[in-house]
């Protein structure tokens, strides 16, 4: 299969590296600065087992008339999505499948409107970033991707085979929309807790925040339930285990972005959750308070 990966950052770079190592046909669609780095130096990747550099194929645009790709992985952040929807158009044929690895759910609606019947659901579990030397750094051994169709039908076996490679755990789910809601509820509640109280989990608990933290978890899970995708007991236990752990240094990615002066995904994660709550008649007071704080601060961590 010909696979196009949009973005060569932490997630896209790490997944692409695993696929290239397994002999898959991979092309990266990236911005000009990233293209210059990849062209000059290749893709340098480091994980707990070591570091290596791999030559890659990368482009900044897809020419009209290009042979369609079989699979397109979208691994950029939400604000880039509108541009991506148009930039991939020459790469999409009638049999192309599009697999976005983004937070939340609004991107599914936007992509499905642009490419009806061609969008899969996907979520990743990986802790990865790009350092100052443009190296993709996977900080823990955890590297998995869960995929599934939006209507509960089977995923094409060719896609499953294509993504079944060493170093990348593949999970195929038959309840993908529920899985996406579970992750969204978790990251939204984590974002509320850390961004509202401006600290890590352990510090917030030590300051007496447990009741408010439990309320944040319950709030986002009520929205999921109202949408017809109640969070499972297992997923709820995972959320409470991570977000109510005494002494934990955990912070949400949204909070880390906020402290760095960039809250670009706040609207996609929290704004969209607030809007869904309004549409479903579910109040989201803690989500709304957090949004006010982030919006008023202009994304500043100060």
GROMACS .gro file of C-alpha atoms in nm:
model
  302
    1UNK     CA    1   0.000   0.000   0.000
    2UNK     CA    2   0.105   0.357  -0.067
    3UNK     CA    3   0.075   0.552   0.257
    4UNK     CA    4   0.086   0.929   0.299
    5UNK     CA    5   0.161   1.062   0.648
    6UNK     CA    6   0.061   1.424   0.698
    7UNK     CA    7   0.309   1.563   0.947
    8UNK     CA    8   0.646   1.432   1.062
    9UNK     CA    9   0.636   1.549   1.421
   10UNK     CA   10   0.633   1.334   1.732
   11UNK     CA   11   0.348   1.100   1.639
   12UNK     CA   12   0.382   1.109   1.260
   13UNK     CA   13   0.758   1.076   1.271
   14UNK     CA   14   0.755   0.789   1.519
   15UNK     CA   15   0.485   0.592   1.338
   16UNK     CA   16   0.643   0.664   1.000
   17UNK     CA   17   0.980   0.540   1.122
   18UNK     CA   18   0.829   0.209   1.234
   19UNK     CA   19   0.649   0.166   0.903
   20UNK     CA   20   0.958   0.249   0.695
   21UNK     CA   21   1.166   0.003   0.897
   22UNK     CA   22   0.911  -0.264   0.807
   23UNK     CA   23   0.947  -0.188   0.437
   24UNK     CA   24   0.624   0.005   0.391
   25UNK     CA   25   0.591   0.263   0.111
   26UNK     CA   26   0.577   0.591   0.306
   27UNK     CA   27   0.565   0.954   0.192
   28UNK     CA   28   0.551   1.245   0.437
   29UNK     CA   29   0.356   1.562   0.357
   30UNK     CA   30   0.522   1.839   0.558
   31UNK     CA   31   0.591   2.212   0.570
   32UNK     CA   32   0.894   2.361   0.396
   33UNK     CA   33   1.109   2.389   0.710
   34UNK     CA   34   1.052   2.025   0.798
   35UNK     CA   35   1.118   1.922   0.437
   36UNK     CA   36   1.456   2.096   0.450
   37UNK     CA   37   1.545   1.908   0.769
   38UNK     CA   38   1.436   1.571   0.632
   39UNK     CA   39   1.607   1.625   0.297
   40UNK     CA   40   1.936   1.731   0.452
   41UNK     CA   41   1.955   1.489   0.742
   42UNK     CA   42   1.690   1.221   0.706
   43UNK     CA   43   1.452   1.131   0.988
   44UNK     CA   44   1.642   1.095   1.313
   45UNK     CA   45   1.451   0.895   1.572
   46UNK     CA   46   1.531   0.816   1.934
   47UNK     CA   47   1.347   0.591   2.176
   48UNK     CA   48   1.451   0.411   2.496
   49UNK     CA   49   1.630   0.146   2.287
   50UNK     CA   50   1.857   0.386   2.096
   51UNK     CA   51   1.885   0.632   1.807
   52UNK     CA   52   1.896   0.594   1.430
   53UNK     CA   53   1.861   0.803   1.115
   54UNK     CA   54   1.662   0.694   0.812
   55UNK     CA   55   1.633   0.849   0.463
   56UNK     CA   56   1.271   0.937   0.386
   57UNK     CA   57   1.053   1.060   0.101
   58UNK     CA   58   0.890   1.393   0.183
   59UNK     CA   59   0.700   1.660  -0.010
   60UNK     CA   60   0.533   1.992   0.066
   61UNK     CA   61   0.241   1.944  -0.171
   62UNK     CA   62   0.066   1.679  -0.377
   63UNK     CA   63   0.053   1.751  -0.749
   64UNK     CA   64  -0.275   1.726  -0.935
   65UNK     CA   65  -0.282   1.401  -1.129
   66UNK     CA   66  -0.075   1.212  -0.871
   67UNK     CA   67  -0.163   0.845  -0.832
   68UNK     CA   68  -0.396   0.825  -0.532
   69UNK     CA   69  -0.259   0.695  -0.204
   70UNK     CA   70  -0.422   0.392  -0.045
   71UNK     CA   71  -0.401   0.525   0.312
   72UNK     CA   72  -0.354   0.876   0.450
   73UNK     CA   73  -0.257   0.923   0.814
   74UNK     CA   74  -0.320   1.273   0.948
   75UNK     CA   75  -0.102   1.344   1.251
   76UNK     CA   76  -0.100   1.725   1.274
   77UNK     CA   77  -0.270   1.934   1.542
   78UNK     CA   78  -0.629   2.045   1.500
   79UNK     CA   79  -0.567   2.405   1.386
   80UNK     CA   80  -0.393   2.273   1.073
   81UNK     CA   81  -0.688   2.055   0.973
   82UNK     CA   82  -0.873   2.297   0.738
   83UNK     CA   83  -0.559   2.340   0.528
   84UNK     CA   84  -0.489   1.966   0.535
   85UNK     CA   85  -0.838   1.881   0.408
   86UNK     CA   86  -0.761   2.072   0.090
   87UNK     CA   87  -0.392   1.983   0.057
   88UNK     CA   88  -0.460   1.608   0.051
   89UNK     CA   89  -0.733   1.631  -0.213
   90UNK     CA   90  -0.504   1.538  -0.507
   91UNK     CA   91  -0.389   1.231  -0.307
   92UNK     CA   92  -0.741   1.097  -0.251
   93UNK     CA   93  -0.898   0.849  -0.489
   94UNK     CA   94  -1.225   0.656  -0.458
   95UNK     CA   95  -1.057   0.375  -0.263
   96UNK     CA   96  -0.838   0.590  -0.040
   97UNK     CA   97  -0.896   0.562   0.334
   98UNK     CA   98  -0.817   0.854   0.563
   99UNK     CA   99  -0.703   0.785   0.920
  100UNK     CA  100  -0.684   1.098   1.138
  101UNK     CA  101  -0.491   1.075   1.464
  102UNK     CA  102  -0.624   1.388   1.637
  103UNK     CA  103  -0.787   1.467   1.968
  104UNK     CA  104  -1.160   1.522   2.004
  105UNK     CA  105  -1.427   1.445   1.744
  106UNK     CA  106  -1.494   1.755   1.536
  107UNK     CA  107  -1.223   1.654   1.290
  108UNK     CA  108  -1.418   1.337   1.211
  109UNK     CA  109  -1.721   1.543   1.109
  110UNK     CA  110  -1.513   1.781   0.896
  111UNK     CA  111  -1.323   1.508   0.716
  112UNK     CA  112  -1.636   1.299   0.663
  113UNK     CA  113  -1.809   1.598   0.506
  114UNK     CA  114  -1.517   1.644   0.267
  115UNK     CA  115  -1.458   1.275   0.197
  116UNK     CA  116  -1.781   1.082   0.267
  117UNK     CA  117  -1.737   0.714   0.347
  118UNK     CA  118  -1.358   0.729   0.338
  119UNK     CA  119  -1.273   0.827   0.696
  120UNK     CA  120  -1.167   0.586   0.970
  121UNK     CA  121  -1.146   0.657   1.340
  122UNK     CA  122  -0.806   0.649   1.504
  123UNK     CA  123  -0.638   0.727   1.831
  124UNK     CA  124  -0.278   0.696   1.941
  125UNK     CA  125  -0.105   0.622   2.268
  126UNK     CA  126   0.249   0.753   2.249
  127UNK     CA  127   0.463   1.007   2.433
  128UNK     CA  128   0.672   1.166   2.160
  129UNK     CA  129   0.797   1.506   2.052
  130UNK     CA  130   1.061   1.679   1.839
  131UNK     CA  131   1.364   1.820   2.018
  132UNK     CA  132   1.572   2.125   1.927
  133UNK     CA  133   1.786   1.919   1.687
  134UNK     CA  134   1.474   1.810   1.490
  135UNK     CA  135   1.505   1.457   1.628
  136UNK     CA  136   1.181   1.268   1.686
  137UNK     CA  137   1.198   1.150   2.047
  138UNK     CA  138   0.972   0.874   2.177
  139UNK     CA  139   1.012   0.904   2.552
  140UNK     CA  140   0.859   0.574   2.668
  141UNK     CA  141   0.823   0.230   2.508
  142UNK     CA  142   0.447   0.282   2.473
  143UNK     CA  143   0.351   0.311   2.105
  144UNK     CA  144   0.009   0.199   1.990
  145UNK     CA  145  -0.266   0.300   1.751
  146UNK     CA  146  -0.632   0.198   1.768
  147UNK     CA  147  -0.832   0.208   1.447
  148UNK     CA  148  -1.184   0.124   1.342
  149UNK     CA  149  -1.460   0.214   1.102
  150UNK     CA  150  -1.721   0.469   1.203
  151UNK     CA  151  -2.013   0.238   1.126
  152UNK     CA  152  -1.888  -0.076   1.300
  153UNK     CA  153  -1.801  -0.266   0.981
  154UNK     CA  154  -1.468  -0.443   0.941
  155UNK     CA  155  -1.150  -0.254   0.859
  156UNK     CA  156  -0.997  -0.353   0.525
  157UNK     CA  157  -0.747  -0.632   0.595
  158UNK     CA  158  -0.488  -0.459   0.374
  159UNK     CA  159  -0.488  -0.160   0.608
  160UNK     CA  160  -0.454  -0.388   0.909
  161UNK     CA  161  -0.161  -0.569   0.746
  162UNK     CA  162  -0.001  -0.239   0.645
  163UNK     CA  163  -0.004  -0.108   1.003
  164UNK     CA  164   0.097  -0.434   1.169
  165UNK     CA  165   0.468  -0.370   1.226
  166UNK     CA  166   0.723  -0.413   1.502
  167UNK     CA  167   0.731  -0.133   1.756
  168UNK     CA  168   0.374  -0.023   1.686
  169UNK     CA  169   0.094  -0.207   1.865
  170UNK     CA  170  -0.217  -0.211   1.648
  171UNK     CA  171  -0.564  -0.248   1.800
  172UNK     CA  172  -0.869  -0.285   1.576
  173UNK     CA  173  -1.188  -0.174   1.753
  174UNK     CA  174  -1.547  -0.248   1.655
  175UNK     CA  175  -1.675   0.040   1.874
  176UNK     CA  176  -1.448   0.314   1.746
  177UNK     CA  177  -1.677   0.608   1.812
  178UNK     CA  178  -1.712   0.506   2.175
  179UNK     CA  179  -1.335   0.470   2.203
  180UNK     CA  180  -1.293   0.819   2.059
  181UNK     CA  181  -1.544   0.960   2.308
  182UNK     CA  182  -1.365   0.787   2.595
  183UNK     CA  183  -1.034   0.942   2.503
  184UNK     CA  184  -1.192   1.283   2.447
  185UNK     CA  185  -1.362   1.271   2.786
  186UNK     CA  186  -1.029   1.183   2.948
  187UNK     CA  187  -0.816   1.448   2.779
  188UNK     CA  188  -1.083   1.714   2.832
  189UNK     CA  189  -1.112   1.640   3.203
  190UNK     CA  190  -0.732   1.629   3.234
  191UNK     CA  191  -0.713   1.963   3.055
  192UNK     CA  192  -0.973   2.115   3.286
  193UNK     CA  193  -0.798   1.992   3.600
  194UNK     CA  194  -0.447   2.100   3.507
  195UNK     CA  195  -0.530   2.423   3.323
  196UNK     CA  196  -0.784   2.547   3.576
  197UNK     CA  197  -0.558   2.486   3.875
  198UNK     CA  198  -0.224   2.540   3.697
  199UNK     CA  199  -0.038   2.248   3.854
  200UNK     CA  200   0.028   1.876   3.830
  201UNK     CA  201  -0.212   1.615   3.966
  202UNK     CA  202  -0.022   1.552   4.289
  203UNK     CA  203   0.000   1.921   4.376
  204UNK     CA  204  -0.371   1.979   4.309
  205UNK     CA  205  -0.469   1.683   4.526
  206UNK     CA  206  -0.240   1.802   4.805
  207UNK     CA  207  -0.410   2.143   4.788
  208UNK     CA  208  -0.751   1.985   4.849
  209UNK     CA  209  -0.872   1.962   4.491
  210UNK     CA  210  -1.008   1.606   4.485
  211UNK     CA  211  -1.376   1.698   4.485
  212UNK     CA  212  -1.335   1.945   4.198
  213UNK     CA  213  -1.121   1.694   4.007
  214UNK     CA  214  -1.385   1.424   4.044
  215UNK     CA  215  -1.645   1.675   3.925
  216UNK     CA  216  -1.440   1.750   3.612
  217UNK     CA  217  -1.417   1.380   3.525
  218UNK     CA  218  -1.791   1.333   3.581
  219UNK     CA  219  -1.873   1.641   3.373
  220UNK     CA  220  -1.706   1.525   3.052
  221UNK     CA  221  -1.831   1.169   3.099
  222UNK     CA  222  -2.190   1.300   3.122
  223UNK     CA  223  -2.149   1.462   2.783
  224UNK     CA  224  -2.022   1.134   2.636
  225UNK     CA  225  -2.317   0.944   2.785
  226UNK     CA  226  -2.565   1.198   2.648
  227UNK     CA  227  -2.409   1.155   2.304
  228UNK     CA  228  -2.486   0.783   2.321
  229UNK     CA  229  -2.131   0.671   2.397
  230UNK     CA  230  -2.107   0.619   2.774
  231UNK     CA  231  -1.755   0.574   2.909
  232UNK     CA  232  -1.695   0.212   3.008
  233UNK     CA  233  -1.608   0.112   3.365
  234UNK     CA  234  -1.261   0.018   3.247
  235UNK     CA  235  -1.203   0.356   3.081
  236UNK     CA  236  -1.343   0.541   3.384
  237UNK     CA  237  -1.111   0.346   3.614
  238UNK     CA  238  -0.816   0.441   3.393
  239UNK     CA  239  -0.913   0.808   3.406
  240UNK     CA  240  -0.956   0.818   3.782
  241UNK     CA  241  -0.642   0.613   3.831
  242UNK     CA  242  -0.433   0.865   3.637
  243UNK     CA  243  -0.607   1.185   3.741
  244UNK     CA  244  -0.652   1.111   4.112
  245UNK     CA  245  -0.316   0.954   4.194
  246UNK     CA  246  -0.155   1.099   4.506
  247UNK     CA  247   0.189   1.245   4.443
  248UNK     CA  248   0.158   1.216   4.063
  249UNK     CA  249   0.362   1.452   3.847
  250UNK     CA  250   0.121   1.405   3.556
  251UNK     CA  251   0.009   1.710   3.359
  252UNK     CA  252  -0.211   1.721   3.050
  253UNK     CA  253  -0.062   1.801   2.711
  254UNK     CA  254  -0.299   2.097   2.686
  255UNK     CA  255  -0.157   2.236   3.011
  256UNK     CA  256   0.199   2.189   2.890
  257UNK     CA  257   0.111   2.375   2.570
  258UNK     CA  258  -0.051   2.650   2.777
  259UNK     CA  259   0.262   2.691   2.990
  260UNK     CA  260   0.464   2.718   2.669
  261UNK     CA  261   0.236   2.998   2.550
  262UNK     CA  262   0.047   2.786   2.299
  263UNK     CA  263  -0.308   2.670   2.370
  264UNK     CA  264  -0.384   2.594   2.007
  265UNK     CA  265  -0.595   2.284   2.078
  266UNK     CA  266  -0.800   2.435   2.361
  267UNK     CA  267  -1.093   2.508   2.132
  268UNK     CA  268  -1.076   2.167   1.965
  269UNK     CA  269  -1.065   1.982   2.298
  270UNK     CA  270  -1.255   2.202   2.543
  271UNK     CA  271  -1.447   2.444   2.319
  272UNK     CA  272  -1.595   2.157   2.121
  273UNK     CA  273  -1.679   1.967   2.442
  274UNK     CA  274  -1.863   2.272   2.575
  275UNK     CA  275  -2.053   2.307   2.247
  276UNK     CA  276  -2.150   1.939   2.243
  277UNK     CA  277  -2.274   1.975   2.600
  278UNK     CA  278  -2.495   2.269   2.500
  279UNK     CA  279  -2.633   2.078   2.203
  280UNK     CA  280  -2.712   1.779   2.425
  281UNK     CA  281  -2.849   1.980   2.717
  282UNK     CA  282  -2.565   1.889   2.950
  283UNK     CA  283  -2.406   2.161   3.160
  284UNK     CA  284  -2.026   2.192   3.151
  285UNK     CA  285  -1.945   2.463   3.409
  286UNK     CA  286  -1.588   2.353   3.478
  287UNK     CA  287  -1.505   2.319   3.108
  288UNK     CA  288  -1.653   2.665   3.052
  289UNK     CA  289  -1.453   2.821   3.337
  290UNK     CA  290  -1.133   2.672   3.199
  291UNK     CA  291  -1.209   2.807   2.854
  292UNK     CA  292  -1.263   3.156   2.994
  293UNK     CA  293  -0.927   3.142   3.169
  294UNK     CA  294  -0.744   3.023   2.857
  295UNK     CA  295  -0.919   3.266   2.625
  296UNK     CA  296  -0.865   3.561   2.860
  297UNK     CA  297  -0.497   3.478   2.886
  298UNK     CA  298  -0.455   3.452   2.512
  299UNK     CA  299  -0.286   3.113   2.548
  300UNK     CA  300  -0.022   3.256   2.782
  301UNK     CA  301   0.113   3.045   3.064
  302UNK     CA  302   0.163   3.354   3.279
   0.00000   0.00000   0.00000
